[in-house]
DNA sequence: AGCACGCCGACT
DNA sequence: GTCGGCGTGCTC
């Protein structure tokens, strides 16, 4: 038998029972092109069709007793599924009972034939010019604001074996200062400059870097910082909003031998990168790092797995520490690092008062009113609110019951001043509403959204320009001068020089949300907004007291993470343990939970009723049980997908809904029962 | 997903 | 005696 005549192929299929490698003969005509990583078409006999797939490895021995088919076609010679990316995808799928090809689909963008052809042609040339460019490495920038020796271990790669690197290679950056001026009049968050400098220094050491940020406004700032440090050909931007061809070109850049800096959102962590030296992630507590598609993996976990596999450096940077990072610090897996001469951003708690200064809106205490008023004289002021729109909620004037949409049961609200009442979920206008409890037709507005706050503040501070930035229409930056910027949490724009004051409203309401992560999320939102203030500017948090307020007032947000994690340990909640939500038909869920329940360090909550005919249970597991639990749940998924559940007499013959779904490490099951379940 | 193999009711 | 119902299981 000639060598390497068998190709092991991963099929492009979401079916769990097909999530393994299939052997195919490589016919002579494809022998040349059939290399690991290429796209192929293969026959799947019983399915009677052709399947797409990727060659994972070549072999010269059959690992299968049956009769092999020949692969039909090598789609292109581009080895798009990189070996390291496949290892990452395989491990990530295995630890979450997921299907590898679901992740491959995120890792390898849709093929763009023209882009790929020109890339292959260019690669074949391999010009002297390219080699000269390789030799001319950019010089390493210093990392502004950090002691020279603090970050040296991150940027030292000499002859280190892959998979090496201790905890000094993995750090959690905290205490990051606020905005910095990178060019005349251009201000960016200091964290973006630090991450850009780290990436550029990694590149200068002859290694690639991946920097993952939650949203495109961070990405723009990061790109801006990198422009000043490295040639544009050394930066590849992977971003969901860019056109397919650009996306594919950026992706292919990571397959070239020359090191590169890859910047992007969560999918950047799945990008190929030669000689990976650094993975950095900004604000890992931001929910945008969670991939919404199956199997719903958090970018943080991808970063941790990839670091372990490659032995590269790892940086989690954030203003507020997540409980997950706190846990890794306590385990000794991450080393906390702070900038030199760290000054602590203090957030001053201010009690809610009913009696405020003359003409002040009732929700702004008089001290805060004075602060805003004074600050406006020297520049822009940020006011953070919880909700967009005019009135976030409508309630019955008689009994106080929340008004809900007749179509979808979503809450009703008012989007703009003078607009009619409409549903916040489905948008349908509620023309004639009557209370479902007491049948009254009189309603009242509850709470103030960004639009109403802006209206009120505009009247209260005549002469100030009022700007609104919310999730639907976020601003990257706002004008300076006498400007009041009203923004919903997470949508705060930057201003040159930083805000002269920051006022955090609605804290009480934000904390009242029924969610495992409320405290953590609120602290993150507050710290992120506070970081947009000028260094000496006051930051006031209205209506929040207790230990959280104390931690923020003394400039120690990490104490909140410590306390939160201690609570979760006591309650056996994530991230002290891992969780897997198991949803589906009652018998499928029962079988799945029975399969794992008897394991040491595993317990099951529920099941509870979801919608008609479906239930959901929560499996809680010690980290050490992860592989075993995921494997058993995967086996149940395979069983559920192949053998159909015995249907009760008289029911519809084929269920449209899958019998079983599993989602790991999602805190949603612990959240507000009024929300819409996603599992 | 698709499609074949396999074991029980009304037909030339 | 067969033709075909779709329940069960496999796909290199």
GROMACS .gro file of C-alpha atoms (C1' of nucleotides) in nm, chain A residues 17 20 23 45-46 69, chain C residues 7-12:
model
   12
   17UNK     CA    1  -2.341   1.096   1.564
   20UNK     CA    2  -1.574   1.182   1.444
   23UNK     CA    3  -1.150   0.727   0.652
   45UNK     CA    4  -2.332   0.634   0.115
   46UNK     CA    5  -2.620   0.573   0.349
   69UNK     CA    6  -1.499   0.483  -0.024
  698DG     C1'    7  -3.988   0.203   1.308
  699DT     C1'    8  -3.476   0.147   1.377
  700DG     C1'    9  -3.004   0.226   1.264
  701DC     C1'   10  -2.600   0.361   0.990
  702DT     C1'   11  -2.314   0.666   0.742
  703DC     C1'   12  -1.566   0.558   0.622
   0.00000   0.00000   0.00000
